[in-house]
Short mmCIF file of C-alpha atoms and ligand atoms in Angstrom, two decimals:
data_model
loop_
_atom_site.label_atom_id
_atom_site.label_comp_id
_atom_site.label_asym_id
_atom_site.label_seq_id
_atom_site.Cartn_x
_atom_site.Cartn_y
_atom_site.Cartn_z
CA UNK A 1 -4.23 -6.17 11.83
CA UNK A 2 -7.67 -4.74 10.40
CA UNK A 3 -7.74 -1.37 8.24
CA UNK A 4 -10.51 0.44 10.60
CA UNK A 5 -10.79 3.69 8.74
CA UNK A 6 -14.29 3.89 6.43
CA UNK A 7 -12.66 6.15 3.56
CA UNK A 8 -9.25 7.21 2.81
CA UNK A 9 -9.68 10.75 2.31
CA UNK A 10 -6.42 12.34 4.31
CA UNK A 11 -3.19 11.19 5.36
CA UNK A 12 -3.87 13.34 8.64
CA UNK A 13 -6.36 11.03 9.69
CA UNK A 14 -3.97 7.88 9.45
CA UNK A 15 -2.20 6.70 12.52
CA UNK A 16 1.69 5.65 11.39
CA UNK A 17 0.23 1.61 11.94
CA UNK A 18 -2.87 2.49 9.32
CA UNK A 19 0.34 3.76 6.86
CA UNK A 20 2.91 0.78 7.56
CA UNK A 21 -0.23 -1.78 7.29
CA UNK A 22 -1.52 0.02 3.34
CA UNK A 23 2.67 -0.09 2.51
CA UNK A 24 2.95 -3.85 3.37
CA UNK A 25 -0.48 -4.68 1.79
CA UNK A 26 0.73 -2.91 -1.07
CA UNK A 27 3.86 -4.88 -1.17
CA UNK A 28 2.25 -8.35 -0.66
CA UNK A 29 -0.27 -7.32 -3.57
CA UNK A 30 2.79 -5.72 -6.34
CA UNK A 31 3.49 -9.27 -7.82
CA UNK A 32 0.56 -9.56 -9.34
CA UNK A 33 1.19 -7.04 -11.89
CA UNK A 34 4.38 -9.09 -13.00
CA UNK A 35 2.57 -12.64 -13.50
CA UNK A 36 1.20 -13.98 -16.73
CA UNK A 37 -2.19 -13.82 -15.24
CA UNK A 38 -2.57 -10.36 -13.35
CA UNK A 39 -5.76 -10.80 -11.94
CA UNK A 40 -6.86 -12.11 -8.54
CA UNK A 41 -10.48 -12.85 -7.40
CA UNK A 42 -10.67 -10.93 -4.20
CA UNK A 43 -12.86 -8.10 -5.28
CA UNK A 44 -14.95 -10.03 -7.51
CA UNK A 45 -18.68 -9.22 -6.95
CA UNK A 46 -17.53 -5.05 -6.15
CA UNK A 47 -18.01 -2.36 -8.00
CA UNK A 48 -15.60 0.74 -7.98
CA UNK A 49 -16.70 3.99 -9.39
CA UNK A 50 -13.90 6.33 -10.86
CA UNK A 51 -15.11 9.84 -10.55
CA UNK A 52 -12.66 12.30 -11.70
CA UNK A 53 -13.78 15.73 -12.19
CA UNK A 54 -10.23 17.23 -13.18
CA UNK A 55 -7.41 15.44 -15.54
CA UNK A 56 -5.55 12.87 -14.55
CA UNK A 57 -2.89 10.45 -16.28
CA UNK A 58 -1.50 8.37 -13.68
CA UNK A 59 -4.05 8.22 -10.94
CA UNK A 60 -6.99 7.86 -13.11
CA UNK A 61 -5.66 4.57 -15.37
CA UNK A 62 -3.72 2.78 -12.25
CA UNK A 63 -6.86 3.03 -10.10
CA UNK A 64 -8.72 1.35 -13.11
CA UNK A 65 -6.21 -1.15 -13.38
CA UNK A 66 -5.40 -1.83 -9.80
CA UNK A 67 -9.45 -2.26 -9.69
CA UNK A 68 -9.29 -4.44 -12.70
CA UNK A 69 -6.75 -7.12 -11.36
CA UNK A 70 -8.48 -7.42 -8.06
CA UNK A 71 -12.12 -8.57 -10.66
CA UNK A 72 -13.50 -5.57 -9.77
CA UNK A 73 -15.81 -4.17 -11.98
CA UNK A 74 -14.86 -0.64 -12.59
CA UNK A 75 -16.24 2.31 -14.11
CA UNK A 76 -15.01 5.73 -14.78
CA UNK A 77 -17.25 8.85 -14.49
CA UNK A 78 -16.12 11.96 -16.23
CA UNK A 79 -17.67 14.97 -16.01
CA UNK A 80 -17.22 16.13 -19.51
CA UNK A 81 -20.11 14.64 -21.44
CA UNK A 82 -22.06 13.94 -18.01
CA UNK A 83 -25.19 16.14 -17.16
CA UNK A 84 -23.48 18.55 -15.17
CA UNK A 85 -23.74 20.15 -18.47
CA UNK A 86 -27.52 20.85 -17.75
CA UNK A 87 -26.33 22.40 -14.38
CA UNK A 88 -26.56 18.95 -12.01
CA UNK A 89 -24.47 19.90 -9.09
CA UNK A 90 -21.20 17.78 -7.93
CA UNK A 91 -23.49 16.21 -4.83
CA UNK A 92 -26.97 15.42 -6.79
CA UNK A 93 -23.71 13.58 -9.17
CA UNK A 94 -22.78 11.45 -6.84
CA UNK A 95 -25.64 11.06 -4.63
CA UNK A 96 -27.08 9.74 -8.05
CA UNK A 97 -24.06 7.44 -8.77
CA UNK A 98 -24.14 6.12 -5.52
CA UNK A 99 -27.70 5.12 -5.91
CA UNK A 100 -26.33 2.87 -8.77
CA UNK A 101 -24.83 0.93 -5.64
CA UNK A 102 -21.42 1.13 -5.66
CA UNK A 103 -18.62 -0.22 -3.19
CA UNK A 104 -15.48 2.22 -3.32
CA UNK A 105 -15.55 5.89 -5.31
CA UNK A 106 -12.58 7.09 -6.52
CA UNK A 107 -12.77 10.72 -6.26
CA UNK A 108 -10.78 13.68 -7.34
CA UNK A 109 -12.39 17.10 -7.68
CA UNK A 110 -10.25 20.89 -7.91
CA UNK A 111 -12.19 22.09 -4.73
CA UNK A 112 -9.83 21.81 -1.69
CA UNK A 113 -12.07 19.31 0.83
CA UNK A 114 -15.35 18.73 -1.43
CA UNK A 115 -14.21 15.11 -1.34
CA UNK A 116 -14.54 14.73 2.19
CA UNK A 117 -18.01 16.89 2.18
CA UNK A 118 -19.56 14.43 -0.16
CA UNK A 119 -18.54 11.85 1.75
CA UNK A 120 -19.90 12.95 4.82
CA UNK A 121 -23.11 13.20 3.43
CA UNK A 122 -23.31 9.68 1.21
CA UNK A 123 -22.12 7.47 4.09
CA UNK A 124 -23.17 4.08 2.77
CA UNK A 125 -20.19 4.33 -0.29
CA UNK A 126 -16.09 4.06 1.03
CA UNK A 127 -15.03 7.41 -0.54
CA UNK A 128 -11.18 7.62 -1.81
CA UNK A 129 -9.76 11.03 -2.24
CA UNK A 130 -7.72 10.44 -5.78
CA UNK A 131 -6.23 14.57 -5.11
CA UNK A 132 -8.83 17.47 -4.05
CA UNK A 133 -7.56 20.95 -4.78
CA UNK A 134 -4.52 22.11 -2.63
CA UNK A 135 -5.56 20.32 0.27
CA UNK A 136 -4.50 16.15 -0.19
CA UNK A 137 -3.53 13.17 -2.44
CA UNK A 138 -3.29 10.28 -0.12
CA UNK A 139 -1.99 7.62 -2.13
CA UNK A 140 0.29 9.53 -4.29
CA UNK A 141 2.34 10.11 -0.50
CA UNK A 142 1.45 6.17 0.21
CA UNK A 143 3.03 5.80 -3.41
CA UNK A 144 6.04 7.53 -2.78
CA UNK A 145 6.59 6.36 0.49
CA UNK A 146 6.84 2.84 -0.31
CA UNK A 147 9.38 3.91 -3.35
CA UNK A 148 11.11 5.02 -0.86
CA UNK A 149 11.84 2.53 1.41
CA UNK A 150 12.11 0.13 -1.40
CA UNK A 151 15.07 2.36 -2.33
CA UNK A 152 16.30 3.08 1.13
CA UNK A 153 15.23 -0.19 3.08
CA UNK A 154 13.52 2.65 5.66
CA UNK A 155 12.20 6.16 6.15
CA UNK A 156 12.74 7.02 9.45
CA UNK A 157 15.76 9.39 10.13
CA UNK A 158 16.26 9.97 6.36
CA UNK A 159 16.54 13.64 4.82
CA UNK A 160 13.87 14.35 2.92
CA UNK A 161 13.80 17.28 0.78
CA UNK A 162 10.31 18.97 -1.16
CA UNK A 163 11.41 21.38 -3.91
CA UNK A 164 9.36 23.87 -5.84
CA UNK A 165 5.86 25.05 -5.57
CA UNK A 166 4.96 24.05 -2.23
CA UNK A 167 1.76 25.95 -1.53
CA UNK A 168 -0.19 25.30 -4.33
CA UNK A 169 0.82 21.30 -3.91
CA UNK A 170 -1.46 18.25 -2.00
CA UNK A 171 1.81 15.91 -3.18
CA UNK A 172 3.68 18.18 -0.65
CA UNK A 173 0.86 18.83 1.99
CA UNK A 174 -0.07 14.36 1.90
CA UNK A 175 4.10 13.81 2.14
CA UNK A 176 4.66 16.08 4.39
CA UNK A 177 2.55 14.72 6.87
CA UNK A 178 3.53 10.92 5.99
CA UNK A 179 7.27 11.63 6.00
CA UNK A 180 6.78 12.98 9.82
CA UNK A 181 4.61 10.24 10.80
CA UNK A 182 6.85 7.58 9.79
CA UNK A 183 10.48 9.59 11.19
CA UNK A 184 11.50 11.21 8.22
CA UNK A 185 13.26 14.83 8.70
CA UNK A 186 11.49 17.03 5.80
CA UNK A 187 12.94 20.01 4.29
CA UNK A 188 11.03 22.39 1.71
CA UNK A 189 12.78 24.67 -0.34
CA UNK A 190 11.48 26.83 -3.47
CA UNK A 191 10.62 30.50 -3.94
CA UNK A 192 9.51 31.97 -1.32
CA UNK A 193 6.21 33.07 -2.67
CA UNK A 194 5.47 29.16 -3.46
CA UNK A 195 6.29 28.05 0.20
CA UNK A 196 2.92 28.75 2.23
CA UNK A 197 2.56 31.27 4.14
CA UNK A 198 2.06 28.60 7.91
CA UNK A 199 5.62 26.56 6.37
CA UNK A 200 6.47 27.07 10.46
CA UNK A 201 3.67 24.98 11.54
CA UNK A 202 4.31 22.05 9.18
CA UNK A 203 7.25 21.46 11.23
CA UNK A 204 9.85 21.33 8.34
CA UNK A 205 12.98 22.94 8.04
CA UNK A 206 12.69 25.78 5.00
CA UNK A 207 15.07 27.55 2.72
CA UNK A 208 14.95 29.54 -0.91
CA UNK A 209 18.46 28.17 -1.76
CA UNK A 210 18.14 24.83 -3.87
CA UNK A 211 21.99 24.54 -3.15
CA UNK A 212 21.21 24.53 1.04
CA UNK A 213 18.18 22.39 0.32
CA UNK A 214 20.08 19.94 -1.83
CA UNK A 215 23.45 19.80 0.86
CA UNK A 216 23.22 16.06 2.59
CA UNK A 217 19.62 14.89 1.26
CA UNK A 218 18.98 11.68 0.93
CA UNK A 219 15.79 12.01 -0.85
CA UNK A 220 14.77 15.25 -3.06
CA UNK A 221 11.31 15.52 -4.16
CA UNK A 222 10.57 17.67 -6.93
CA UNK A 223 7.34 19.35 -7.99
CA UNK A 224 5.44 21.13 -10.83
CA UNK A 225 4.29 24.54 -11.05
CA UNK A 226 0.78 24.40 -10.50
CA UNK A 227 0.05 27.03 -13.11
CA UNK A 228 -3.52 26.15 -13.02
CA UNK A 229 -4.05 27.12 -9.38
CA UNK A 230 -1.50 30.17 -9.40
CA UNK A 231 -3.92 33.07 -9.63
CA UNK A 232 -1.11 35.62 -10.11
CA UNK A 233 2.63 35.34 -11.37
CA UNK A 234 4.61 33.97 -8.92
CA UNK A 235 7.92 34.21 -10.25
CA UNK A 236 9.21 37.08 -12.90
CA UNK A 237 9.21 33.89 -16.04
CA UNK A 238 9.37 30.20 -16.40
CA UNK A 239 12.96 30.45 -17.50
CA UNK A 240 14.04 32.71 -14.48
CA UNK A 241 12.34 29.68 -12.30
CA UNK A 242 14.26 26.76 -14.46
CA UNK A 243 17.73 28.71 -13.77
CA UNK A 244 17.23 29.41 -9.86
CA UNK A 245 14.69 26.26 -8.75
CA UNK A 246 15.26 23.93 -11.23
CA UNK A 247 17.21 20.41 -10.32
CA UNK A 248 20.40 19.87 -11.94
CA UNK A 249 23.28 17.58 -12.21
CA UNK A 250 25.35 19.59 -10.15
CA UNK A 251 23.25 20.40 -6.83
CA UNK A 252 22.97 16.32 -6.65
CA UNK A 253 26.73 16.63 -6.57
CA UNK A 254 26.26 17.83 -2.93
CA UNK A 255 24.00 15.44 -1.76
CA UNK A 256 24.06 11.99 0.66
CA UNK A 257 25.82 9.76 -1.51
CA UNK A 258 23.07 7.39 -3.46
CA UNK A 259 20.37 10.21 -3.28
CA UNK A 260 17.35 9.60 -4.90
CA UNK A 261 14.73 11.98 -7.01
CA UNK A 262 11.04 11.54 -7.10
CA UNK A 263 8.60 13.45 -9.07
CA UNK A 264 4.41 12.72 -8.82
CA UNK A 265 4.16 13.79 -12.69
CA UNK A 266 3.14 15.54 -14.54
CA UNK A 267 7.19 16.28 -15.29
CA UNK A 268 7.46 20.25 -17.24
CA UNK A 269 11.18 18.91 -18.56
CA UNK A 270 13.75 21.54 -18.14
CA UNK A 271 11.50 23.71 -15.60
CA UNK A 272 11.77 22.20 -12.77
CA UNK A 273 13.78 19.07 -13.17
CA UNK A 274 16.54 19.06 -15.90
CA UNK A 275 16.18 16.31 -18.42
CA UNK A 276 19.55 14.39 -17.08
CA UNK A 277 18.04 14.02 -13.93
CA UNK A 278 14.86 12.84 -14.94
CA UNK A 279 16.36 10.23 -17.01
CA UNK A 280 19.27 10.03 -14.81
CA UNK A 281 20.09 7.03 -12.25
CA UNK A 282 19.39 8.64 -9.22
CA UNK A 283 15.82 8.90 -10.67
CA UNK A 284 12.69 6.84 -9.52
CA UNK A 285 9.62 8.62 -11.33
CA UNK A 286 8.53 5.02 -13.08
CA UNK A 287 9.82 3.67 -9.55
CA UNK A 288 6.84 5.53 -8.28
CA UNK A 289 4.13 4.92 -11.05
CA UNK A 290 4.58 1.36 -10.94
CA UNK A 291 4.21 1.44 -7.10
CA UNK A 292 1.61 3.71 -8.25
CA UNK A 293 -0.89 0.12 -9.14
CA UNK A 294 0.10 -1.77 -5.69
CA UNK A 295 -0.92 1.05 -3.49
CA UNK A 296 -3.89 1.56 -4.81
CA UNK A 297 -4.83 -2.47 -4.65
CA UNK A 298 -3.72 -2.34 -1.03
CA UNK A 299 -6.06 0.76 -0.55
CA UNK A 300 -9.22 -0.96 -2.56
CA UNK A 301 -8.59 -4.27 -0.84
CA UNK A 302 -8.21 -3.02 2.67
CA UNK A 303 -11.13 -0.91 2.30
CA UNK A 304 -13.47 -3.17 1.02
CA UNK A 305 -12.77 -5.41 4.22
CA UNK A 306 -12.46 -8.31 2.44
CA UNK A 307 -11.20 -10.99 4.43
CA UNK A 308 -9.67 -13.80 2.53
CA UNK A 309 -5.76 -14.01 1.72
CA UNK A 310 -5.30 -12.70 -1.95
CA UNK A 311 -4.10 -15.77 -4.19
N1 CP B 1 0.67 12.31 -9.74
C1 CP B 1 -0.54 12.52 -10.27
O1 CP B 1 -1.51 12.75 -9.56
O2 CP B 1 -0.58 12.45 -11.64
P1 CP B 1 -1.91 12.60 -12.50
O3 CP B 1 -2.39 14.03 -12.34
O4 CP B 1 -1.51 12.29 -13.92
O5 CP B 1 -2.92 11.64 -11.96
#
């Protein structure tokens, strides 16, 4: 089965076959990164461009390696130090990057759907969305989705909780979408001024009681306060949050037996997620970062349309 799409810029414009054929790509590709030799020819001769126009840890170094052990030759764009400093906008950036004849840009930018504007308008270049404002971060669902069913051999029928600040999050907005496609039922529980204001049409289950959330989940999903995108206070103080949102020991108690707990990172330890349950062995935050390299492969192979079987 061929990967169709052009860019990867949303998970709502994947069908559930686009997601299961990126997850088994991705799982076909993971090896690599435990052999003595990680590298594999099959993108030798592209060029991906790593444009990230807002911090990143874990997106930003395992594009750049999953780039680097399919011979890619990569390069990472920052706009710090770039001429944007003389006032070149976002577009004339990439319209002049792309002139330096790229394959695949990596792009991640704090304006909800810029990512998918500049792609409309630089149409030669495959354009992957790498997390744009509060709107999507494709392969950090694709990410935990195959953690997932590595843990739980499926996703379809599974209980599926998304705890904390919901509105400001594309982790939530990407896996909520994902989770439906592929059968999962999705809860979302935090305070109620950080679930969005259309939770109704997301078509989740919702609830401000971590203890309700937490009662029979297979899966809970935890996320950080976007403090950068909360324009006023939320919440009365961080440690009012910790004590009635945070994760703890004791509301895994009343979970499916063999639960599991994901967090995308950046982890605020003892916020949102006490430290014995991010260390804990119901945890899978490395789970995810290493899955983190293979997903991104799959999503740089596939849309490069290479051909050939990787070695
Ligand atoms: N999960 C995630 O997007 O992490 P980074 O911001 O470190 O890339």
């Amino acid at each position: 089965m061929a990967f169709t799409k052009h860019h990867l810029l949303r998970i709502a414009d994947l069908t559930s076959r686009d997601i299961e054929l990126i997850l088994s790509t991705a799982r076909s590709l993971k090896g690599i990164s435990f052999r003595s030799v990680k590298k594999v020819p099959a993108l030798r001769g592209k060029t991906v461009l790593n444009c990230f126009f807002e911090s990143s840890t874990r997106t930003r170094t395992s594009f750049e390696i999953a780039a680097k052990r399919l011979s890619a030759d990569t390069i990472n764009f920052s706009s710090g130090g770039s001429s944007m400093s003389k006032g070149e906008s976002v577009l004339d950036t990439i319209r002049n990057l792309n002139a330096m004849q790229p394959d695949i840009v990596v792009m991640r930018h704090q304006s909800s759907g810029l990512i998918g504007r500049i792609a409309a308008q630089v149409p030669q270049c495959h354009f992957i969305n790498a997390g744009d404002g509060m709107h999507e971060h494709p392969t950090q669902a694709l990410l935990d989705a195959m953690t997932i069913q590595e843990a739980k051999g499926k996703i379809r029928g599974l209980r599926v909780v998304i705890l904390g600040d919901v509105t400001h999050s594309r982790v939530a907005r990407s896996n909520i979408l994902l989770l439906r496609k592929l059968g999962a039922h999705v809860r979302v529980a935090g305070p109620s001024t950080l679930l969005p204001p259309e939770v109704d049409a997301l078509g989740v289950t919702h609830t401000t009681s971590v203890a309700a959330a937490t009662e029979g989940a297979d899966v809970v999903m935890v996320l950080r306060i976007q403090q950068e995108r909360l324009g006023e206070f939320a919440f009365p103080s961080v440690r009012e949050y910790a004590r009635y949102y945070g994760l703890s020991a004791q509301h895994l108690e009343r979970a499916a037996p063999h639960v599991v707990v994901l967090h995308p990172g950046p982890v605020n330890r003892g916020v949102e997620l006490s430290p014995d349950v991010a260390d804990g062995s119901s945890s899978l935050i490395l789970d995810q970062v290493e899955n983190g390299i293979a997903v991104r492969m799959a999503s740089l192979y596939l849309l490069s349309g290479v051909r050939e079987p990787v070695q």
